GROMACS .gro file of C-alpha atoms in nm:
model
  459
    1MET     CA    1   4.159  -7.495   6.786
    2ALA     CA    2   4.030  -7.635   7.118
    3LEU     CA    3   3.851  -7.401   7.356
    4ASN     CA    4   4.058  -7.309   7.657
    5VAL     CA    5   3.811  -7.210   7.927
    6PHE     CA    6   4.086  -7.028   8.118
    7ASP     CA    7   4.193  -6.795   7.834
    8HIS     CA    8   4.036  -6.494   8.007
    9ASP     CA    9   3.980  -6.595   8.368
   10GLU     CA   10   4.279  -6.806   8.467
   11TYR     CA   11   4.471  -6.660   8.756
   12ARG     CA   12   4.833  -6.590   8.682
   13PRO     CA   13   5.071  -6.466   8.951
   14PRO     CA   14   5.122  -6.092   8.918
   15VAL     CA   15   5.444  -5.961   8.776
   16TRP     CA   16   5.585  -5.767   9.067
   17LYS     CA   17   5.708  -5.431   8.942
   18SER     CA   18   6.080  -5.382   8.999
   19TYR     CA   19   6.130  -5.012   8.915
   20LEU     CA   20   6.115  -4.886   9.275
   21TYR     CA   21   6.325  -5.178   9.395
   22GLN     CA   22   6.595  -5.083   9.145
   23LEU     CA   23   6.581  -4.721   9.262
   24GLN     CA   24   6.632  -4.831   9.622
   25GLN     CA   25   6.947  -5.016   9.516
   26GLU     CA   26   7.074  -4.697   9.346
   27ALA     CA   27   7.007  -4.466   9.643
   28PRO     CA   28   7.314  -4.294   9.795
   29HIS     CA   29   7.474  -4.466  10.092
   30PRO     CA   30   7.517  -4.278  10.420
   31ARG     CA   31   7.864  -4.138  10.492
   32ARG     CA   32   7.920  -4.030  10.851
   33LEU     CA   33   8.134  -3.719  10.876
   34THR     CA   34   8.318  -3.752  11.206
   35CYS     CA   35   8.441  -3.464  11.417
   36THR     CA   36   8.820  -3.481  11.470
   37CYS     CA   37   8.827  -3.274  11.789
   38GLU     CA   38   8.670  -3.324  12.131
   39VAL     CA   39   8.331  -3.154  12.168
   40ASP     CA   40   8.203  -3.045  12.508
   41ASN     CA   41   7.855  -3.146  12.626
   42ARG     CA   42   7.800  -3.402  12.353
   43PRO     CA   43   7.468  -3.586  12.419
   44LYS     CA   44   7.538  -3.947  12.518
   45TYR     CA   45   7.312  -4.082  12.242
   46TYR     CA   46   7.519  -3.921  11.962
   47GLY     CA   47   7.858  -4.039  11.841
   48ARG     CA   48   8.148  -3.881  11.656
   49GLU     CA   49   7.908  -3.745  11.392
   50TYR     CA   50   7.823  -3.471  11.650
   51HIS     CA   51   8.006  -3.147  11.572
   52GLY     CA   52   7.872  -2.920  11.844
   53MET     CA   53   7.737  -2.570  11.779
   54ILE     CA   54   7.843  -2.494  11.422
   55SER     CA   55   7.661  -2.278  11.169
   56ARG     CA   56   7.462  -2.395  10.867
   57GLU     CA   57   7.734  -2.253  10.643
   58GLU     CA   58   8.007  -2.450  10.821
   59ALA     CA   59   7.801  -2.768  10.798
   60ASP     CA   60   7.737  -2.708  10.429
   61GLN     CA   61   8.108  -2.665  10.362
   62LEU     CA   62   8.201  -2.980  10.555
   63LEU     CA   63   7.939  -3.190  10.372
   64SER     CA   64   8.006  -3.059  10.020
   65GLN     CA   65   8.253  -3.339   9.941
   66ALA     CA   66   8.017  -3.638   9.901
   67GLU     CA   67   7.652  -3.723   9.837
   68GLY     CA   68   7.496  -3.899  10.138
   69SER     CA   69   7.737  -3.748  10.392
   70TYR     CA   70   7.584  -3.631  10.720
   71LEU     CA   71   7.660  -3.476  11.058
   72ILE     CA   72   7.473  -3.358  11.367
   73ARG     CA   73   7.506  -3.006  11.502
   74GLU     CA   74   7.354  -2.807  11.785
   75SER     CA   75   7.133  -2.524  11.666
   76GLN     CA   76   7.276  -2.175  11.710
   77ARG     CA   77   6.930  -2.021  11.694
   78GLN     CA   78   6.783  -2.259  11.954
   79PRO     CA   79   7.056  -2.395  12.181
   80GLY     CA   80   6.971  -2.734  12.329
   81THR     CA   81   6.805  -2.852  12.005
   82TYR     CA   82   6.981  -3.058  11.741
   83THR     CA   83   6.985  -3.068  11.363
   84LEU     CA   84   7.070  -3.347  11.122
   85ALA     CA   85   7.254  -3.197  10.824
   86LEU     CA   86   7.242  -3.428  10.522
   87ARG     CA   87   7.389  -3.391  10.174
   88PHE     CA   88   7.145  -3.489   9.901
   89GLY     CA   89   7.098  -3.366   9.544
   90ASN     CA   90   7.410  -3.145   9.564
   91GLN     CA   91   7.267  -2.943   9.850
   92THR     CA   92   7.264  -2.967  10.229
   93ARG     CA   93   6.929  -3.041  10.389
   94ASN     CA   94   6.863  -2.969  10.755
   95PHE     CA   95   6.619  -3.166  10.971
   96ARG     CA   96   6.522  -3.104  11.332
   97LEU     CA   97   6.637  -3.415  11.518
   98TYR     CA   98   6.460  -3.568  11.819
   99HIS     CA   99   6.538  -3.847  12.064
  100ASP     CA  100   6.299  -4.021  12.306
  101GLY     CA  101   6.492  -4.345  12.338
  102LYS     CA  102   6.487  -4.369  11.959
  103HIS     CA  103   6.596  -4.120  11.692
  104PHE     CA  104   6.341  -3.952  11.465
  105VAL     CA  105   6.275  -3.655  11.240
  106GLY     CA  106   5.921  -3.757  11.141
  107GLU     CA  107   5.686  -4.049  11.214
  108LYS     CA  108   5.945  -4.328  11.188
  109ARG     CA  109   6.167  -4.404  11.489
  110PHE     CA  110   6.512  -4.561  11.457
  111GLU     CA  111   6.756  -4.738  11.685
  112SER     CA  112   7.055  -4.558  11.531
  113ILE     CA  113   7.134  -4.239  11.340
  114HIS     CA  114   7.288  -4.456  11.065
  115ASP     CA  115   6.954  -4.635  11.009
  116LEU     CA  116   6.764  -4.307  11.011
  117VAL     CA  117   6.995  -4.159  10.746
  118THR     CA  118   6.988  -4.478  10.535
  119ASP     CA  119   6.607  -4.475  10.531
  120GLY     CA  120   6.600  -4.100  10.467
  121LEU     CA  121   6.830  -4.124  10.166
  122ILE     CA  122   6.623  -4.408  10.018
  123THR     CA  123   6.302  -4.210  10.064
  124LEU     CA  124   6.447  -3.885   9.927
  125TYR     CA  125   6.599  -4.062   9.627
  126ILE     CA  126   6.286  -4.258   9.532
  127GLU     CA  127   6.043  -3.972   9.593
  128THR     CA  128   6.265  -3.738   9.388
  129LYS     CA  129   6.325  -3.976   9.097
  130ALA     CA  130   5.980  -4.133   9.082
  131ALA     CA  131   5.737  -3.869   9.211
  132GLU     CA  132   5.506  -3.893   8.909
  133TYR     CA  133   5.524  -4.275   8.906
  134ILE     CA  134   5.434  -4.292   9.278
  135ALA     CA  135   5.141  -4.055   9.229
  136LYS     CA  136   4.992  -4.296   8.972
  137MET     CA  137   5.066  -4.621   9.158
  138THR     CA  138   4.707  -4.683   9.260
  139ILE     CA  139   4.579  -4.664   8.901
  140ASN     CA  140   4.493  -5.005   8.752
  141PRO     CA  141   4.600  -5.211   9.056
  142ILE     CA  142   4.649  -5.588   9.039
  143TYR     CA  143   4.417  -5.613   9.339
  144GLU     CA  144   4.106  -5.554   9.130
  145HIS     CA  145   4.201  -5.829   8.886
  146VAL     CA  146   4.294  -6.110   9.122
  147GLY     CA  147   4.205  -6.002   9.475
  148TYR     CA  148   4.450  -6.041   9.760
  149THR     CA  149   4.306  -6.375   9.874
  150THR     CA  150   4.413  -6.541   9.548
  151LEU     CA  151   4.765  -6.405   9.522
  152ASN     CA  152   4.923  -6.727   9.642
  153GLN     CA  153   4.652  -6.978   9.547
  154GLU     CA  154   4.601  -7.216   9.258
  155PRO     CA  155   4.303  -7.128   9.037
  156THR     CA  156   3.995  -7.284   9.198
  157LEU     CA  157   3.832  -7.394   8.875
  158LYS     CA  158   4.151  -7.547   8.744
  159LYS     CA  159   4.164  -7.776   9.047
  160HIS     CA  160   3.817  -7.913   8.979
  161LEU     CA  161   3.815  -7.943   8.601
  162PRO     CA  162   3.918  -8.288   8.475
  163LEU     CA  163   4.235  -8.295   8.268
  164SER     CA  164   4.148  -8.356   7.905
  165PRO     CA  165   4.388  -8.500   7.649
  166GLU     CA  166   4.547  -8.252   7.413
  167ALA     CA  167   4.323  -8.182   7.117
  168PRO     CA  168   4.460  -8.257   6.770
  169ASP     CA  169   4.548  -7.969   6.540
  170GLY     CA  170   4.267  -7.831   6.333
  171PRO     CA  171   3.912  -7.717   6.410
  172THR     CA  172   3.735  -7.873   6.708
  173PRO     CA  173   3.368  -7.971   6.680
  174ALA     CA  174   3.134  -7.711   6.822
  175LYS     CA  175   2.982  -7.977   7.050
  176ASP     CA  176   3.309  -8.006   7.245
  177ASP     CA  177   3.322  -7.628   7.285
  178CYS     CA  178   2.968  -7.633   7.413
  179ASN     CA  179   3.043  -7.914   7.659
  180ALA     CA  180   3.343  -7.728   7.793
  181GLU     CA  181   3.137  -7.414   7.843
  182GLU     CA  182   2.856  -7.610   8.008
  183ARG     CA  183   3.108  -7.782   8.234
  184LEU     CA  184   3.252  -7.446   8.340
  185THR     CA  185   2.907  -7.294   8.393
  186SER     CA  186   2.802  -7.592   8.602
  187LEU     CA  187   3.112  -7.558   8.820
  188VAL     CA  188   3.054  -7.188   8.869
  189ARG     CA  189   2.691  -7.252   8.959
  190ARG     CA  190   2.784  -7.524   9.208
  191ALA     CA  191   3.047  -7.298   9.365
  192THR     CA  192   2.789  -7.019   9.391
  193LEU     CA  193   2.538  -7.251   9.557
  194ARG     CA  194   2.798  -7.366   9.806
  195GLU     CA  195   2.883  -7.004   9.888
  196SER     CA  196   2.520  -6.908   9.940
  197ASP     CA  197   2.479  -7.188  10.193
  198LEU     CA  198   2.748  -7.031  10.409
  199ALA     CA  199   2.736  -6.717  10.620
  200PRO     CA  200   2.632  -6.390  10.454
  201LYS     CA  201   2.908  -6.179  10.300
  202TYR     CA  202   2.948  -5.907  10.561
  203GLU     CA  203   3.152  -5.606  10.453
  204LYS     CA  204   3.454  -5.536  10.673
  205VAL     CA  205   3.716  -5.263  10.663
  206HIS     CA  206   4.080  -5.365  10.692
  207ASN     CA  207   4.253  -5.317  11.025
  208PHE     CA  208   4.578  -5.164  10.896
  209LYS     CA  209   4.877  -5.110  11.126
  210VAL     CA  210   5.216  -4.963  11.035
  211HIS     CA  211   5.453  -5.255  10.980
  212THR     CA  212   5.824  -5.318  10.928
  213PHE     CA  213   5.886  -5.585  10.666
  214ARG     CA  214   6.199  -5.795  10.682
  215GLY     CA  215   6.353  -5.836  10.339
  216PRO     CA  216   6.208  -5.704  10.011
  217HIS     CA  217   5.827  -5.678  10.005
  218TRP     CA  218   5.584  -5.575   9.732
  219CYS     CA  219   5.246  -5.409   9.777
  220GLU     CA  220   4.957  -5.651   9.729
  221TYR     CA  221   4.739  -5.372   9.593
  222CYS     CA  222   4.955  -5.203   9.328
  223ALA     CA  223   5.235  -5.466   9.294
  224ASN     CA  224   5.504  -5.201   9.348
  225PHE     CA  225   5.801  -5.237   9.580
  226MET     CA  226   5.759  -5.112   9.939
  227TRP     CA  227   6.068  -4.901   9.990
  228GLY     CA  228   6.254  -4.796  10.301
  229LEU     CA  229   6.441  -4.957  10.589
  230ILE     CA  230   6.155  -4.974  10.842
  231ALA     CA  231   5.779  -4.904  10.846
  232GLN     CA  232   5.768  -4.947  10.468
  233GLY     CA  233   5.391  -4.991  10.464
  234VAL     CA  234   5.091  -5.121  10.657
  235LYS     CA  235   4.966  -5.472  10.731
  236CYS     CA  236   4.606  -5.571  10.810
  237ALA     CA  237   4.611  -5.720  11.159
  238ASP     CA  238   4.308  -5.936  11.073
  239CYS     CA  239   4.383  -6.079  10.728
  240GLY     CA  240   4.754  -6.007  10.673
  241LEU     CA  241   4.718  -5.789  10.361
  242ASN     CA  242   5.039  -5.589  10.298
  243VAL     CA  243   5.010  -5.255  10.116
  244HIS     CA  244   5.163  -4.909  10.087
  245LYS     CA  245   5.019  -4.656  10.330
  246GLN     CA  246   4.879  -4.455  10.038
  247CYS     CA  247   4.728  -4.768   9.880
  248SER     CA  248   4.552  -4.854  10.208
  249LYS     CA  249   4.326  -4.553  10.153
  250VAL     CA  250   4.178  -4.704   9.835
  251VAL     CA  251   4.168  -5.076   9.921
  252PRO     CA  252   3.804  -5.200   9.917
  253ASN     CA  253   3.632  -5.288  10.246
  254ASP     CA  254   3.662  -5.662  10.182
  255CYS     CA  255   3.884  -5.787  10.465
  256GLN     CA  256   3.868  -6.166  10.499
  257PRO     CA  257   4.004  -6.230  10.850
  258ASP     CA  258   4.239  -6.524  10.886
  259LEU     CA  259   4.223  -6.740  11.199
  260ARG     CA  260   4.603  -6.721  11.214
  261HIS     CA  261   4.565  -6.350  11.288
  262VAL     CA  262   4.241  -6.361  11.490
  263LYS     CA  263   4.357  -6.540  11.804
  264LYS     CA  264   4.078  -6.447  12.047
  265VAL     CA  265   3.701  -6.470  12.071
  266TYR     CA  266   3.636  -6.225  12.354
  267SER     CA  267   3.748  -5.863  12.299
  268CYS     CA  268   3.758  -5.925  11.922
  269ASP     CA  269   3.566  -5.700  11.683
  270LEU     CA  270   3.233  -5.873  11.612
  271THR     CA  271   3.245  -5.853  11.232
  272THR     CA  272   3.608  -5.969  11.233
  273LEU     CA  273   3.515  -6.273  11.442
  274VAL     CA  274   3.221  -6.388  11.230
  275LYS     CA  275   3.413  -6.344  10.906
  276ALA     CA  276   3.713  -6.532  11.044
  277HIS     CA  277   3.494  -6.824  11.151
  278ASN     CA  278   3.257  -6.792  10.852
  279THR     CA  279   2.944  -6.776  11.070
  280LYS     CA  280   2.636  -6.553  11.077
  281ARG     CA  281   2.684  -6.467  11.444
  282PRO     CA  282   2.958  -6.506  11.705
  283MET     CA  283   2.970  -6.868  11.824
  284VAL     CA  284   2.963  -6.745  12.186
  285VAL     CA  285   2.619  -6.596  12.129
  286ASP     CA  286   2.480  -6.901  11.949
  287MET     CA  287   2.622  -7.157  12.191
  288CYS     CA  288   2.530  -6.972  12.512
  289ILE     CA  289   2.174  -6.901  12.393
  290GLN     CA  290   2.125  -7.262  12.281
  291GLU     CA  291   2.248  -7.383  12.620
  292LEU     CA  292   2.023  -7.137  12.805
  293GLU     CA  293   1.715  -7.234  12.604
  294THR     CA  294   1.785  -7.602  12.664
  295ARG     CA  295   1.801  -7.583  13.042
  296GLY     CA  296   1.760  -7.231  13.175
  297LEU     CA  297   1.448  -7.047  13.059
  298GLN     CA  298   1.261  -7.122  13.382
  299SER     CA  299   1.551  -7.033  13.611
  300GLU     CA  300   1.450  -6.759  13.854
  301GLY     CA  301   1.634  -6.431  13.801
  302LEU     CA  302   1.785  -6.541  13.469
  303TYR     CA  303   2.041  -6.277  13.357
  304ARG     CA  304   1.980  -6.076  13.677
  305ILE     CA  305   2.158  -6.314  13.917
  306SER     CA  306   2.534  -6.323  13.875
  307GLY     CA  307   2.742  -6.638  13.857
  308PHE     CA  308   3.085  -6.683  14.017
  309SER     CA  309   3.323  -6.449  13.838
  310GLU     CA  310   3.608  -6.704  13.840
  311LEU     CA  311   3.394  -6.961  13.658
  312ILE     CA  312   3.274  -6.697  13.410
  313GLU     CA  313   3.641  -6.625  13.336
  314ASP     CA  314   3.688  -7.002  13.284
  315VAL     CA  315   3.417  -6.999  13.015
  316LYS     CA  316   3.580  -6.698  12.851
  317LEU     CA  317   3.918  -6.875  12.844
  318ALA     CA  318   3.752  -7.190  12.705
  319PHE     CA  319   3.605  -6.994  12.413
  320ASP     CA  320   3.933  -6.809  12.349
  321ARG     CA  321   4.124  -7.138  12.354
  322ASP     CA  322   3.880  -7.386  12.196
  323GLY     CA  323   3.632  -7.174  12.001
  324GLU     CA  324   3.320  -7.368  11.904
  325LYS     CA  325   3.461  -7.681  12.075
  326ALA     CA  326   3.433  -7.516  12.418
  327ASP     CA  327   3.231  -7.728  12.662
  328ILE     CA  328   2.962  -7.520  12.836
  329SER     CA  329   2.723  -7.807  12.907
  330SER     CA  330   2.573  -7.880  13.251
  331ASN     CA  331   2.850  -8.135  13.302
  332ALA     CA  332   3.106  -7.852  13.293
  333TYR     CA  333   2.897  -7.569  13.445
  334GLU     CA  334   2.590  -7.677  13.638
  335ASP     CA  335   2.496  -7.322  13.741
  336ILE     CA  336   2.313  -7.164  13.446
  337ASN     CA  337   2.411  -6.817  13.578
  338ILE     CA  338   2.770  -6.892  13.472
  339ILE     CA  339   2.650  -6.911  13.110
  340THR     CA  340   2.444  -6.591  13.131
  341GLY     CA  341   2.744  -6.420  13.291
  342ALA     CA  342   2.974  -6.538  13.009
  343LEU     CA  343   2.731  -6.407  12.746
  344LYS     CA  344   2.698  -6.067  12.914
  345LEU     CA  345   3.076  -6.049  12.953
  346TYR     CA  346   3.118  -6.115  12.580
  347PHE     CA  347   2.899  -5.816  12.495
  348ARG     CA  348   3.068  -5.595  12.756
  349GLU     CA  349   3.415  -5.671  12.616
  350LEU     CA  350   3.331  -5.597  12.251
  351PRO     CA  351   3.566  -5.316  12.138
  352ILE     CA  352   3.271  -5.170  11.945
  353PRO     CA  353   2.941  -5.229  12.131
  354LEU     CA  354   2.664  -5.435  11.971
  355ILE     CA  355   2.471  -5.109  11.927
  356THR     CA  356   2.766  -4.918  11.788
  357TYR     CA  357   2.897  -4.580  11.898
  358ASP     CA  358   2.795  -4.431  11.561
  359ALA     CA  359   2.435  -4.552  11.596
  360HIS     CA  360   2.404  -4.483  11.970
  361PRO     CA  361   2.269  -4.123  11.942
  362ARG     CA  362   1.993  -4.231  11.700
  363PHE     CA  363   1.875  -4.505  11.937
  364ILE     CA  364   1.871  -4.261  12.230
  365GLU     CA  365   1.674  -4.008  12.021
  366ALA     CA  366   1.423  -4.281  11.929
  367ALA     CA  367   1.377  -4.377  12.295
  368LYS     CA  368   1.289  -4.017  12.382
  369ILE     CA  369   0.991  -4.019  12.142
  370THR     CA  370   0.670  -4.058  12.344
  371ASP     CA  371   0.442  -4.170  12.060
  372PRO     CA  372   0.476  -4.553  12.045
  373GLU     CA  373   0.431  -4.582  11.666
  374LYS     CA  374   0.677  -4.302  11.588
  375ARG     CA  375   0.924  -4.450  11.834
  376LEU     CA  376   0.908  -4.785  11.650
  377GLU     CA  377   0.958  -4.610  11.316
  378SER     CA  378   1.260  -4.425  11.450
  379LEU     CA  379   1.409  -4.745  11.599
  380HIS     CA  380   1.357  -4.921  11.266
  381GLU     CA  381   1.559  -4.646  11.094
  382ALA     CA  382   1.828  -4.658  11.365
  383LEU     CA  383   1.870  -5.034  11.313
  384LYS     CA  384   1.970  -4.965  10.952
  385LEU     CA  385   2.280  -4.784  11.082
  386LEU     CA  386   2.419  -5.101  11.240
  387PRO     CA  387   2.675  -5.313  11.054
  388PRO     CA  388   2.500  -5.627  10.917
  389ALA     CA  389   2.674  -5.866  11.158
  390HIS     CA  390   2.577  -5.647  11.454
  391CYS     CA  391   2.216  -5.623  11.336
  392GLU     CA  392   2.187  -6.001  11.285
  393THR     CA  393   2.333  -6.071  11.631
  394LEU     CA  394   2.101  -5.815  11.791
  395ARG     CA  395   1.801  -5.972  11.614
  396TYR     CA  396   1.894  -6.320  11.739
  397LEU     CA  397   1.951  -6.194  12.095
  398MET     CA  398   1.620  -6.002  12.107
  399ALA     CA  399   1.428  -6.307  11.982
  400HIS     CA  400   1.589  -6.510  12.261
  401LEU     CA  401   1.512  -6.248  12.527
  402LYS     CA  402   1.152  -6.240  12.412
  403ARG     CA  403   1.135  -6.616  12.471
  404VAL     CA  404   1.280  -6.550  12.818
  405THR     CA  405   0.989  -6.311  12.891
  406GLN     CA  406   0.741  -6.578  12.783
  407HIS     CA  407   0.852  -6.774  13.095
  408GLU     CA  408   0.819  -6.470  13.323
  409LYS     CA  409   0.589  -6.662  13.560
  410ASP     CA  410   0.886  -6.888  13.647
  411ASN     CA  411   1.196  -6.673  13.591
  412LEU     CA  412   1.042  -6.339  13.701
  413MET     CA  413   1.219  -6.160  13.413
  414SER     CA  414   1.004  -5.910  13.224
  415SER     CA  415   1.117  -5.710  12.923
  416GLU     CA  416   1.164  -5.413  13.158
  417ASN     CA  417   1.393  -5.617  13.387
  418LEU     CA  418   1.594  -5.742  13.088
  419GLY     CA  419   1.619  -5.384  12.959
  420ILE     CA  420   1.776  -5.281  13.291
  421VAL     CA  421   2.028  -5.569  13.265
  422PHE     CA  422   2.117  -5.536  12.896
  423GLY     CA  423   2.082  -5.161  12.832
  424PRO     CA  424   2.430  -5.053  12.948
  425THR     CA  425   2.582  -5.380  12.820
  426LEU     CA  426   2.463  -5.344  12.460
  427MET     CA  427   2.467  -4.963  12.440
  428ARG     CA  428   2.787  -4.834  12.593
  429ALA     CA  429   2.784  -4.461  12.535
  430PRO     CA  430   3.056  -4.278  12.342
  431GLU     CA  431   3.279  -4.048  12.546
  432LEU     CA  432   3.023  -3.836  12.728
  433ASP     CA  433   3.029  -3.632  13.047
  434ALA     CA  434   2.912  -3.820  13.357
  435MET     CA  435   2.573  -3.646  13.382
  436THR     CA  436   2.479  -3.716  13.017
  437ALA     CA  437   2.585  -4.080  13.054
  438LEU     CA  438   2.374  -4.110  13.370
  439ASN     CA  439   2.068  -3.965  13.195
  440ASP     CA  440   2.118  -4.205  12.903
  441ILE     CA  441   2.082  -4.513  13.124
  442ARG     CA  442   1.701  -4.494  13.141
  443TYR     CA  443   1.682  -4.449  12.763
  444GLN     CA  444   1.916  -4.744  12.709
  445ARG     CA  445   1.680  -4.955  12.917
  446LEU     CA  446   1.382  -4.832  12.717
  447VAL     CA  447   1.557  -4.911  12.385
  448VAL     CA  448   1.626  -5.272  12.484
  449GLU     CA  449   1.280  -5.315  12.634
  450THR     CA  450   1.117  -5.189  12.312
  451LEU     CA  451   1.341  -5.408  12.093
  452ILE     CA  452   1.244  -5.718  12.295
  453THR     CA  453   0.870  -5.642  12.296
  454ASN     CA  454   0.861  -5.562  11.923
  455GLU     CA  455   1.136  -5.787  11.786
  456ASP     CA  456   0.896  -5.954  11.540
  457VAL     CA  457   0.805  -5.611  11.392
  458LEU     CA  458   1.144  -5.437  11.402
  459PHE     CA  459   1.365  -5.709  11.254
   0.00000   0.00000   0.00000
């Protein structure tokens, strides 16, 4: 029998599990129990389902006729507050009801009481019928077998392997088996080489946000149905991965941002940007530094003198719109201070600073050490706390700033001057009181100054 190189590794679309979907179809439907008489002081955002101030016992009696029936009553214990009484599982359940423009009893907010009850009945029914099943959903997920990036793709190897004619029945010579295996190994090796030529594989956590899915959706981690009417799960804002909220807690930190989701360059998380564009560093940093080193190293007051803010905004918009195709040459911006301003603005607008909030205290502690050798050792340890993309970008920037200081005779920019300029830009402090933040400024300057002077040792 001919060797099929895909017997074990070929990607096959997952079989989406239908159990929870079927349960959603079976869930009780909401039945509004209307009040037949006029009720005084009915809130304008409730309809005929409002029965005024009736007791729990009265509500229970009214609702006992049908599963899924519901009404709203004013609380007798706390007048001015409202309760949703809902019949489920042959008993009446009472929920404190809120309204702030939308109706809610928990995290989810609904346009109408009918939608709230529909979603509630689905959730109650599924979580009652399938509690044990839901608890085990994250065991043996499809995600670990195929990865979310391949869910809708053809198998890579299958695309590249030449189609071979069907082998005749009977044993196949071992040589053919060997050739097939060699061919597969060669393809894998070539693919690996191509990957290693690209940017390093930075780890990135997913940026999950609660999401409402239109139409039936299945979790791309566990392959189970995402139940409910709204906010059925979470979606990664950077790569588009759709999963249950509980599954999001166990998804690996392997977000692969998609340019369809990452629409900006400025104000975008640094690791997200480099992964989306498959680069080692943000293109803003590379392009601005290359432009500066081509025509600006001898410019007096480089980085200290500000360019026109309107033109700096123009550069920002060009990067956001055109990415690496943005034109920042002397033909477009003759004043080199526009380019330095655009680079500094990029670092200022990072949602997480280049020297991250988590690492900030360690860098400040290192700067306070008076012994030069111990300070370097402490800075070296602090650098290990930075995410890889942040550390690589910082290394590249410090090497550039050191080259700036080598032209100090012309540009008048020493490492101390550059530390004053870049300290607060690269090391925005976490939420601190004003006095602590003020005291940190001199240490921020000292950190950057030391990184520039010793970049060849520290990185």
